[in-house]
Amino acid sequence: MATYGIDLGTTYSCVAYVDDTGRPVIAKNAIGQETTPSVVYFETSDNVVVGQDAKGSAKLFPDQVVQLIKRQMGQKFELEFHGAKHTPESISALILKELTRAAAEQTNEEVRDVVITVPAYFGVAEREATRNAGEIAGLNVLNLIPEPVAAALHYEKLSAEGTSTILVYDLGGGTFDTTVIRLDGDDVRVLCTDGDHRLGGADWDQRIADHLLESFLAENPESTAGESEDFLQELAIAAEDMKKGLSSATSRRYNMRFDGATARVEVTRETFESLTEDLLARTFEITQRTLDAAAAQGISAFDDVLLVGGSVRMPAVNEGLRKRFGFEPKLHDPDLAVAKGAARFALIEAVKVRLPGEADGAAAASGAAAEREIEQAADQLGLEPEKVRRLAGRRVTTVVPRAFGVKTVDVADDGAESFSVSHVLKANTALPAATEPERFATAYEEQTEINIEIWEQAGAAESEDLADNAKIGEGIITGLPRLRKGSPIDISFAMDELGTLRVYAVELQTNKDLHIEVSIQGLSETQVSQAKEAIARYAVSE
Ligand code: AMP
C-alpha cells in the first residue's frame, strides 16, 4: 500500500506519493489540477463541495463557504452550517477527505497512511489539531512534518551528496516561515525556525482588494458597494488574479460595476509593491531573526536559499532577498515541493513503523529474522529491500518551534503581585528535548500547594510578558507541609519528536512531585470519533 504526503495549505492543498520508480508524483484532483483550493462549501445538510467550485461559490453563498480555516487551527472556534456544528478540525477533515478520495481514484487504491505537513512555526495546539483533522478524515496519520523540512527533503533528492546548510523562505497563501536546515548524509536537521502563521499571499490579495474598493468609491462616493458581500467577494477573487498577473506583467486593469456605477482601475506592479511593502518587510524582519538565531549557532553562510510557497513567485520577494541579504535565491517547484517532500517522508515513516528497531538505531533483529522483516516491509510497500534498508537509516530531526515555560509570580513587600513567564525549554532546541531541572521557589509564606501553569510562547520572540504567551496546561502539587516562602522547586521540561510535552516538578523538601503531560486543550478522543461519524454522513466532492 502506498503512503501519501499531504500539504494541507491555508489557501491550496496538494497530495503526492512515491511511485514504483521512487519518484514523488502529484496525485491530481478530480478536475485534473495539481493543487486544490482549501475551500469548503456546505451546499446542503448532507452535501459538501471542496476545491475550485467551492471557491467559486464563495461569491454567491459567502455564509456557506469556509476559507483560510488553517488560520483557526488549534483555537476554540465553532461554525454552524445547516444546523450542524463544525470545528477547524472537522472542516480541515473535509478537505482531507476530498483530497484523499481524489488521490485514491487516481491510484486505484485506498489512501490510509499519510504524513501531513504543518508550518514549522505551528505550536503544539495547532499540530494536535492537524493530527486530529487527519483522524477525523479516517486517515492513519503516521506523522506530521514541518513544511520547510518537506521542501528540503524534496530538494535534497535533486542536489549533490554531502553536507549543506540551506535557508528555506516559505511564503504560502496564509503562512510564512523561515527555517535553517542542515542536510548531512542520512540526516536532515532543522537548526532554527521562525515565522508568522498569519502572514501570507492572502494578505497581499487583501491589499489589492482594499485598493480596488477605494478606487471605486473615489469615483462613486455615494455608492454602498463597500457593504455588499457579493461585491467584496468579487473584488477578493479579482485581487488574487491581479496579484498573480502582476508576477509576470507589469500592469493589470480591472473593471468594476455595482448598482449601475462603474470604475476602471489600473494597478501597476510598482503600485502593488508599494501597497504591500510593509508585508514584505515583515517577512524580512523574520528572516533577519532567523539569521541571528543561526549565527548564534555559528552559521553565517548558506549553500542555498530555497524559495517555497506560491507567493514567492512575486518578483519583489527575490529582488528583496538579493538586495537586503545578498542571497541568490532559488525557486524550486514552489507549489509542489512540500507535498513531494512529505511523500518521501511518509515512505520513511512507513518503513519505520514496520522496522521500529532499525529506526531507533538499536541493533536490528539478527540475521534471517531481520532479513524477513525487511523483505516483508519491502513487499508491503512495493519497494526493493535495499531501498527499505536505506530508508530505515534516515533521520529527520526537528526543533522545538517555540519556547515553553512556567508562570511565575513576584510578590513585592507591599503584597503587590506581578506575573511573568519564565521559559525553561527554549525555542530551537533539537527534538527529542529534555532540559536540566531549573530551580524555582515558592512565592508566599505557608504554601501547602504549588500550582504549576505551563505557558507557550505566542508572540514572535521569546518574552516574559503574559500577554506574549498562551497558557496550555497546568497541574498542582498538594498536601505539602506549610512551606517557608522561597522553598525550592525544580522543574524540567521534555518534548518528544511528535511534540508531546511533559513537565516534571518536584518540591525538594518533601520530594513530592508532579508529572504533567500537557494535553492540549483541543478535541478529546471522544470528540474526534464523534466528528468522524458526523462528517461520514456528508457526500464530499470537488
Ligand atoms: P501555497 O499555499 O504555497 O500553495 O501558496 C498559495 C499562494 O500563492 C496563494 O496566495 C496564491 O495566490 C499565491 N500564488 C500562486 N501563484 C502566484 C503567482 N504567480 N504570483 C503571486 N502569487 C501567487
XYZ file of C-alpha atoms and ligand atoms in Angstrom:
565
model
C 0.000 0.000 0.000
C 1.392 3.395 -0.929
C 1.924 6.149 1.581
C 0.963 9.717 0.894
C 2.246 13.168 1.729
C -0.390 15.866 2.112
C 0.363 19.570 2.006
C -2.703 20.906 3.825
C -2.242 24.548 2.897
C -4.019 27.668 4.045
C -5.170 28.525 0.551
C -4.221 25.498 -1.554
C -3.603 21.841 -0.736
C -1.773 19.132 -2.603
C -1.225 15.350 -2.358
C 1.781 13.331 -3.514
C 3.007 9.747 -3.321
C 6.198 7.974 -4.272
C 5.762 5.863 -7.404
C 7.330 2.482 -8.251
C 10.438 4.138 -9.592
C 10.980 6.079 -6.365
C 9.897 9.421 -7.798
C 7.422 11.621 -5.917
C 4.337 12.148 -8.048
C 1.465 14.554 -7.526
C -1.971 12.923 -7.317
C -4.117 15.265 -9.366
C -7.538 16.232 -8.068
C -10.926 15.340 -9.534
C -10.648 18.078 -12.155
C -7.085 17.247 -13.132
C -5.296 20.002 -11.221
C -2.210 19.565 -9.084
C -3.354 21.819 -6.267
C -6.833 22.202 -4.786
C -8.151 25.347 -3.095
C -8.558 24.641 0.637
C -12.119 25.878 0.482
C -15.246 24.098 1.720
C -18.788 24.860 0.567
C -21.566 23.434 2.738
C -24.069 23.153 -0.078
C -26.839 21.250 1.741
C -27.135 19.468 5.070
C -25.549 16.357 3.596
C -23.537 17.616 0.653
C -20.175 19.335 0.777
C -18.086 20.680 -2.101
C -14.326 21.158 -1.727
C -11.933 22.991 -4.059
C -12.310 25.192 -7.114
C -16.120 25.105 -7.249
C -16.313 25.824 -3.547
C -14.014 28.807 -4.064
C -16.215 29.950 -6.937
C -19.320 29.620 -4.720
C -17.896 31.991 -2.119
C -19.289 34.902 -4.068
C -22.856 33.616 -4.203
C -23.018 31.902 -0.811
C -20.497 33.631 1.421
C -22.216 32.298 4.560
C -21.880 28.694 3.476
C -18.260 28.791 2.331
C -15.216 28.445 4.582
C -11.786 29.693 3.534
C -8.435 30.071 5.364
C -9.544 27.615 8.073
C -5.886 26.750 8.755
C -5.579 30.108 10.477
C -8.037 28.910 13.132
C -6.330 25.565 13.742
C -5.629 24.959 17.394
C -8.148 27.558 18.525
C -11.534 27.151 20.106
C -13.676 28.134 17.195
C -17.055 26.932 16.048
C -19.073 27.428 12.908
C -22.527 26.166 12.107
C -23.893 25.080 8.733
C -27.405 23.734 8.142
C -27.754 23.169 11.889
C -24.538 21.135 12.277
C -21.639 22.453 14.352
C -18.115 22.427 12.943
C -14.603 22.998 14.244
C -11.405 23.884 12.360
C -10.505 20.199 12.704
C -13.722 18.881 11.160
C -13.600 21.413 8.304
C -9.958 20.532 7.573
C -11.011 16.877 7.716
C -13.494 17.508 4.906
C -10.684 18.965 2.777
C -8.505 15.941 3.575
C -11.358 13.614 2.733
C -11.815 15.075 -0.715
C -8.056 15.224 -1.391
C -7.595 11.580 -0.478
C -10.771 10.485 -2.248
C -9.475 12.023 -5.479
C -5.997 10.561 -4.917
C -7.472 7.096 -4.347
C -9.387 7.387 -7.583
C -6.185 8.130 -9.400
C -4.000 5.463 -7.843
C -6.754 2.853 -7.620
C -6.065 2.093 -4.020
C -7.378 3.252 -0.690
C -5.445 6.112 0.930
C -4.775 5.335 4.580
C -1.228 6.018 5.758
C -0.368 9.689 5.429
C 2.028 12.371 6.571
C 0.510 15.848 6.804
C 2.631 18.975 6.625
C 2.433 21.863 9.089
C 4.180 25.235 9.119
C 7.424 24.924 11.066
C 6.168 27.612 13.349
C 2.952 25.813 14.338
C 2.670 25.405 18.098
C 1.604 22.287 19.937
C -2.126 23.019 19.776
C -2.078 23.658 16.034
C -0.143 20.428 15.417
C -2.526 18.444 17.566
C -5.481 19.935 15.707
C -3.899 18.961 12.377
C -3.330 15.408 13.524
C -6.938 15.227 14.737
C -8.194 16.543 11.400
C -6.446 13.577 9.758
C -8.002 11.124 12.200
C -11.454 12.648 11.680
C -10.995 12.156 7.947
C -10.419 8.453 8.675
C -6.691 8.552 7.910
C -3.815 6.974 9.768
C -1.522 9.943 10.418
C 1.981 8.435 10.532
C 3.460 11.771 11.452
C 3.426 15.481 10.774
C 6.341 17.196 9.089
C 7.249 20.879 9.048
C 6.728 22.288 5.570
C 10.296 23.599 5.089
C 11.698 20.222 6.072
C 9.488 18.584 3.482
C 10.663 21.106 0.900
C 14.288 20.383 1.826
C 13.718 16.629 1.569
C 12.448 17.092 -1.951
C 15.247 19.446 -2.865
C 17.879 17.146 -1.405
C 16.776 14.471 -3.798
C 17.912 16.710 -6.610
C 21.057 18.086 -5.055
C 24.520 16.639 -4.750
C 25.609 14.384 -1.910
C 27.466 15.826 1.067
C 26.763 18.302 3.803
C 24.963 21.527 3.075
C 23.178 24.207 5.010
C 20.122 25.733 3.439
C 17.733 28.507 4.287
C 14.107 27.923 3.332
C 11.952 31.015 2.808
C 8.382 29.740 2.614
C 5.669 32.229 1.779
C 2.412 30.399 1.185
C -1.145 31.625 0.963
C -1.614 32.195 4.662
C 1.600 31.457 6.495
C 5.218 32.465 6.427
C 8.245 30.563 7.796
C 11.983 30.834 7.515
C 13.996 27.816 8.524
C 17.649 26.838 8.531
C 18.221 23.180 7.701
C 21.383 21.103 7.672
C 21.490 18.209 5.204
C 24.147 15.697 6.073
C 24.117 12.263 4.504
C 21.151 10.496 6.045
C 20.429 13.342 8.429
C 18.033 16.206 7.834
C 18.187 18.539 10.776
C 16.318 21.758 11.445
C 18.679 24.187 13.162
C 16.276 27.023 13.771
C 12.962 28.303 12.580
C 10.750 31.326 12.920
C 7.612 32.546 11.272
C 4.209 34.130 11.356
C 1.210 31.961 10.639
C -0.968 34.954 9.956
C 1.056 36.316 7.094
C 0.725 35.045 3.545
C -0.434 35.648 -0.017
C -3.992 36.264 1.207
C -2.751 39.465 2.902
C -1.314 40.670 -0.395
C -4.704 39.929 -2.014
C -6.467 41.927 0.676
C -4.304 44.994 -0.031
C -5.274 44.934 -3.700
C -8.932 44.340 -2.818
C -8.843 47.352 -0.462
C -7.177 49.431 -3.146
C -9.800 48.414 -5.725
C -12.631 49.324 -3.372
C -11.040 52.662 -2.523
C -10.634 53.463 -6.221
C -14.243 52.506 -6.876
C -15.515 54.655 -4.015
C -13.300 57.552 -5.061
C -15.169 57.637 -8.368
C -18.546 56.753 -6.841
C -18.587 58.341 -3.393
C -22.301 57.704 -2.818
C -22.107 54.005 -3.594
C -22.902 51.367 -0.938
C -20.617 48.853 -2.694
C -18.489 48.572 0.447
C -21.409 46.960 2.280
C -22.149 44.375 -0.381
C -20.758 40.913 0.479
C -21.147 39.953 -3.190
C -19.166 42.890 -4.444
C -16.415 42.373 -1.874
C -16.147 38.682 -2.784
C -15.855 39.646 -6.437
C -13.023 42.023 -5.570
C -11.304 39.336 -3.496
C -11.251 36.960 -6.448
C -10.165 39.700 -8.845
C -7.446 40.764 -6.429
C -5.819 37.337 -6.334
C -5.976 37.114 -10.155
C -4.451 40.568 -10.449
C -1.695 39.725 -7.992
C -0.771 36.571 -9.899
C -0.855 38.512 -13.164
C 1.484 41.137 -11.746
C 4.113 38.466 -11.160
C 4.697 38.363 -14.909
C 3.057 41.536 -16.286
C 3.967 44.998 -15.060
C 0.420 46.311 -15.048
C -3.141 44.955 -14.900
C -6.546 46.524 -15.449
C -9.870 45.737 -13.846
C -13.399 46.948 -14.487
C -15.804 47.218 -11.580
C -19.545 47.630 -11.656
C -22.009 47.954 -8.817
C -25.604 49.100 -8.954
C -25.112 50.835 -12.275
C -21.942 52.651 -11.156
C -18.633 51.711 -12.768
C -14.918 52.279 -12.383
C -11.882 51.146 -14.296
C -8.651 50.705 -12.380
C -5.132 50.097 -13.498
C -2.704 48.663 -10.979
C 0.981 48.667 -11.859
C 3.493 46.341 -10.293
C 5.067 49.400 -8.717
C 1.781 50.403 -7.058
C 1.213 46.839 -5.923
C 4.687 46.669 -4.407
C 4.255 49.926 -2.560
C 0.816 48.844 -1.277
C 2.401 45.709 0.180
C 5.871 46.940 1.104
C 5.296 46.540 4.841
C 4.130 42.925 4.410
C 7.320 42.020 2.591
C 9.317 43.919 5.200
C 7.718 41.740 7.893
C 8.994 38.612 6.146
C 12.474 40.156 6.039
C 12.381 41.003 9.744
C 11.563 37.377 10.499
C 14.296 36.267 8.082
C 16.726 38.512 9.938
C 15.706 36.983 13.269
C 16.271 33.508 11.826
C 19.704 34.568 10.549
C 20.539 35.891 14.022
C 19.435 32.605 15.601
C 21.564 30.699 13.062
C 24.534 32.993 13.718
C 24.232 32.180 17.417
C 24.808 28.559 16.379
C 27.844 29.578 14.336
C 26.145 29.532 10.936
C 26.583 32.538 8.733
C 26.716 31.120 5.219
C 24.193 29.108 3.248
C 24.802 26.754 0.371
C 21.368 27.522 -0.950
C 18.396 29.728 -0.270
C 15.230 27.901 -1.296
C 12.039 29.760 -2.062
C 8.910 27.727 -1.392
C 5.175 28.552 -1.466
C 3.162 30.042 -4.307
C 3.704 33.615 -3.165
C 7.457 33.534 -3.821
C 6.531 33.994 -7.474
C 6.095 37.692 -6.701
C 9.274 39.228 -8.152
C 9.641 41.535 -5.136
C 10.493 38.539 -2.944
C 13.517 37.517 -4.963
C 14.665 41.094 -5.536
C 14.242 41.985 -1.879
C 16.193 38.963 -0.661
C 19.009 39.788 -3.056
C 19.166 43.442 -2.109
C 18.723 43.140 1.603
C 20.671 39.960 2.327
C 22.796 39.419 -0.781
C 21.211 35.999 -1.370
C 20.932 34.222 -4.716
C 17.600 32.519 -4.040
C 16.367 29.505 -5.997
C 12.772 28.966 -6.933
C 12.272 25.271 -6.605
C 8.927 23.701 -7.517
C 7.351 26.249 -5.151
C 3.794 24.903 -5.176
C 4.550 21.187 -5.128
C 7.844 20.790 -3.243
C 6.168 20.470 0.144
C 3.761 17.690 -0.872
C 6.503 15.838 -2.754
C 8.907 16.004 0.180
C 6.116 14.893 2.514
C 5.533 11.856 0.292
C 9.198 10.888 0.661
C 8.946 11.378 4.413
C 5.758 9.284 4.542
C 7.689 6.450 2.972
C 10.482 6.783 5.547
C 7.893 6.755 8.339
C 6.091 3.769 6.854
C 9.366 1.842 6.858
C 9.998 2.859 10.449
C 6.564 1.678 11.542
C 7.395 -1.703 10.058
C 11.016 -1.838 11.250
C 10.903 0.004 14.575
C 14.169 -1.499 15.841
C 16.186 -0.139 12.955
C 14.601 3.261 13.163
C 15.714 3.677 16.752
C 19.231 2.869 15.748
C 19.043 -0.137 18.074
C 20.628 -3.362 16.972
C 18.190 -4.819 14.481
C 16.932 -8.324 14.899
C 19.705 -10.571 13.758
C 20.271 -12.465 10.545
C 17.428 -14.272 8.939
C 14.708 -12.712 11.102
C 15.841 -9.195 10.177
C 16.015 -10.138 6.530
C 12.479 -11.487 6.689
C 11.230 -8.259 8.277
C 12.899 -6.162 5.639
C 11.511 -8.307 2.854
C 8.060 -8.170 4.356
C 8.197 -4.386 4.643
C 9.546 -4.166 1.099
C 6.698 -6.308 -0.096
C 4.043 -4.280 1.702
C 5.447 -1.021 0.431
C 6.211 -2.294 -3.049
C 9.913 -1.379 -2.735
C 13.257 -3.105 -3.218
C 14.647 -4.486 0.087
C 17.801 -2.424 -0.395
C 15.724 0.741 -0.592
C 13.877 -0.197 2.603
C 17.200 -0.718 4.368
C 18.373 2.711 3.268
C 15.148 4.489 4.250
C 15.229 2.884 7.705
C 18.512 4.654 8.377
C 17.184 8.130 7.563
C 16.797 10.592 10.362
C 14.762 13.756 10.259
C 15.366 15.935 13.280
C 13.330 18.994 14.046
C 13.401 21.570 16.784
C 11.080 22.936 19.456
C 9.268 25.609 17.456
C 8.560 27.948 20.360
C 9.697 28.425 23.926
C 7.831 26.801 26.827
C 7.880 27.812 30.435
C 6.018 28.269 33.680
C 4.126 31.216 35.062
C 5.913 32.828 37.979
C 4.801 35.467 40.439
C 6.848 38.127 42.121
C 5.349 39.417 45.355
C 6.555 42.856 46.410
C 6.900 43.915 50.066
C 3.558 45.696 49.875
C 1.906 42.489 48.623
C 1.598 43.597 45.005
C 1.870 40.625 42.647
C 3.422 40.730 39.205
C 3.204 37.732 36.929
C 5.509 36.674 34.138
C 6.550 33.596 32.168
C 9.926 32.045 32.765
C 10.926 29.900 29.779
C 12.585 26.606 30.577
C 12.552 24.865 27.198
C 13.949 27.276 24.636
C 12.840 27.597 21.030
C 15.082 25.812 18.508
C 16.202 23.066 20.910
C 16.602 19.835 18.930
C 13.865 17.190 19.427
C 13.634 14.986 21.395
C 14.492 17.544 24.046
C 14.952 17.247 27.801
C 16.036 20.183 29.937
C 18.044 20.148 33.129
C 15.906 20.882 36.215
C 15.546 24.612 36.744
C 15.264 25.915 40.295
C 12.172 27.933 41.221
C 10.905 28.964 44.644
C 7.563 29.309 46.401
C 6.234 32.845 46.394
C 4.203 33.027 49.625
C 4.615 32.055 53.277
C 2.908 28.830 54.382
C 2.049 27.493 50.942
C 0.611 23.971 51.159
C 0.013 23.732 47.422
C 2.003 24.697 44.394
C 0.121 25.425 41.228
C 2.180 24.933 38.094
C 0.959 26.573 34.931
C 2.576 25.711 31.607
C 2.776 28.508 29.074
C 3.867 28.528 25.436
C 5.431 31.477 23.639
C 2.710 33.012 21.487
C 4.403 36.100 20.081
C 7.156 36.201 17.523
C 10.019 36.405 20.003
C 10.517 34.989 23.479
C 9.115 37.431 26.033
C 8.329 37.253 29.738
C 5.067 39.161 29.382
C 1.976 37.030 29.957
C 0.371 38.780 27.003
C 3.027 37.330 24.669
C 2.420 33.769 25.868
C -0.520 31.353 25.968
C -1.461 29.020 28.781
C -1.531 25.427 27.567
C -1.854 23.334 30.706
C -1.475 23.156 34.453
C -1.040 20.849 37.427
C -0.923 21.129 41.182
C 1.285 19.664 43.917
C -0.883 19.343 47.036
C -0.601 18.139 50.616
C 2.590 19.998 51.400
C 3.523 20.995 54.948
C 3.336 24.778 55.437
C 6.395 25.806 53.445
C 8.523 28.861 54.051
C 8.429 31.431 51.289
C 11.306 30.736 48.918
C 11.215 26.935 49.309
C 12.875 25.376 46.262
C 11.047 23.547 43.454
C 12.824 22.002 40.500
C 11.055 21.968 37.171
C 12.171 20.273 33.973
C 10.595 20.002 30.532
C 10.798 17.278 27.920
C 9.330 17.117 24.448
C 9.308 14.092 22.163
C 9.617 14.056 18.392
C 5.861 14.169 17.978
C 5.652 17.366 20.013
C 4.146 15.873 23.188
C 5.277 17.971 26.102
C 5.968 16.526 29.554
C 6.702 18.637 32.584
C 8.181 17.297 35.793
C 8.160 19.327 39.003
C 9.443 18.344 42.405
C 9.214 20.147 45.743
C 12.599 19.484 47.266
C 11.742 19.468 50.970
C 9.120 16.711 50.777
C 10.171 15.246 47.436
C 6.516 15.432 46.407
C 6.445 15.526 42.667
C 4.178 16.105 39.755
C 4.234 14.782 36.207
C 2.213 16.800 33.782
C 1.637 15.502 30.310
C 0.383 18.585 28.640
C -2.779 17.562 26.951
C -3.544 20.392 24.707
C -6.961 21.923 25.026
C -8.019 20.507 21.681
C -10.556 17.816 20.925
C -10.826 14.760 23.149
C -10.713 11.257 21.689
C -14.482 11.036 22.023
C -14.922 14.349 20.223
C -12.650 13.119 17.435
C -14.675 9.956 16.922
C -17.940 11.907 17.117
C -16.632 14.319 14.490
C -15.549 11.363 12.376
C -19.087 9.984 12.456
C -20.570 13.407 11.824
C -18.566 14.048 8.672
C -19.047 10.485 7.433
C -22.614 11.372 6.505
C -21.553 14.055 4.030
C -21.182 13.332 0.361
C -17.957 15.198 -0.432
C -16.975 16.111 -3.968
C -14.781 18.502 -5.882
P 0.640 27.787 -1.340
O -0.190 27.819 -0.083
O 2.069 27.553 -1.094
O 0.046 26.938 -2.418
O 0.595 29.274 -1.911
C -0.543 29.770 -2.441
C -0.393 31.263 -2.553
O 0.469 31.563 -3.631
C -1.702 31.962 -2.808
O -1.794 33.120 -2.012
C -1.594 32.316 -4.276
O -2.335 33.471 -4.590
C -0.117 32.575 -4.412
N 0.342 32.488 -5.790
C 0.209 31.450 -6.644
N 0.727 31.762 -7.846
C 1.201 33.032 -7.753
C 1.846 33.944 -8.660
N 2.087 33.609 -9.928
N 2.183 35.177 -8.192
C 1.922 35.527 -6.908
N 1.313 34.724 -6.030
C 0.955 33.504 -6.428
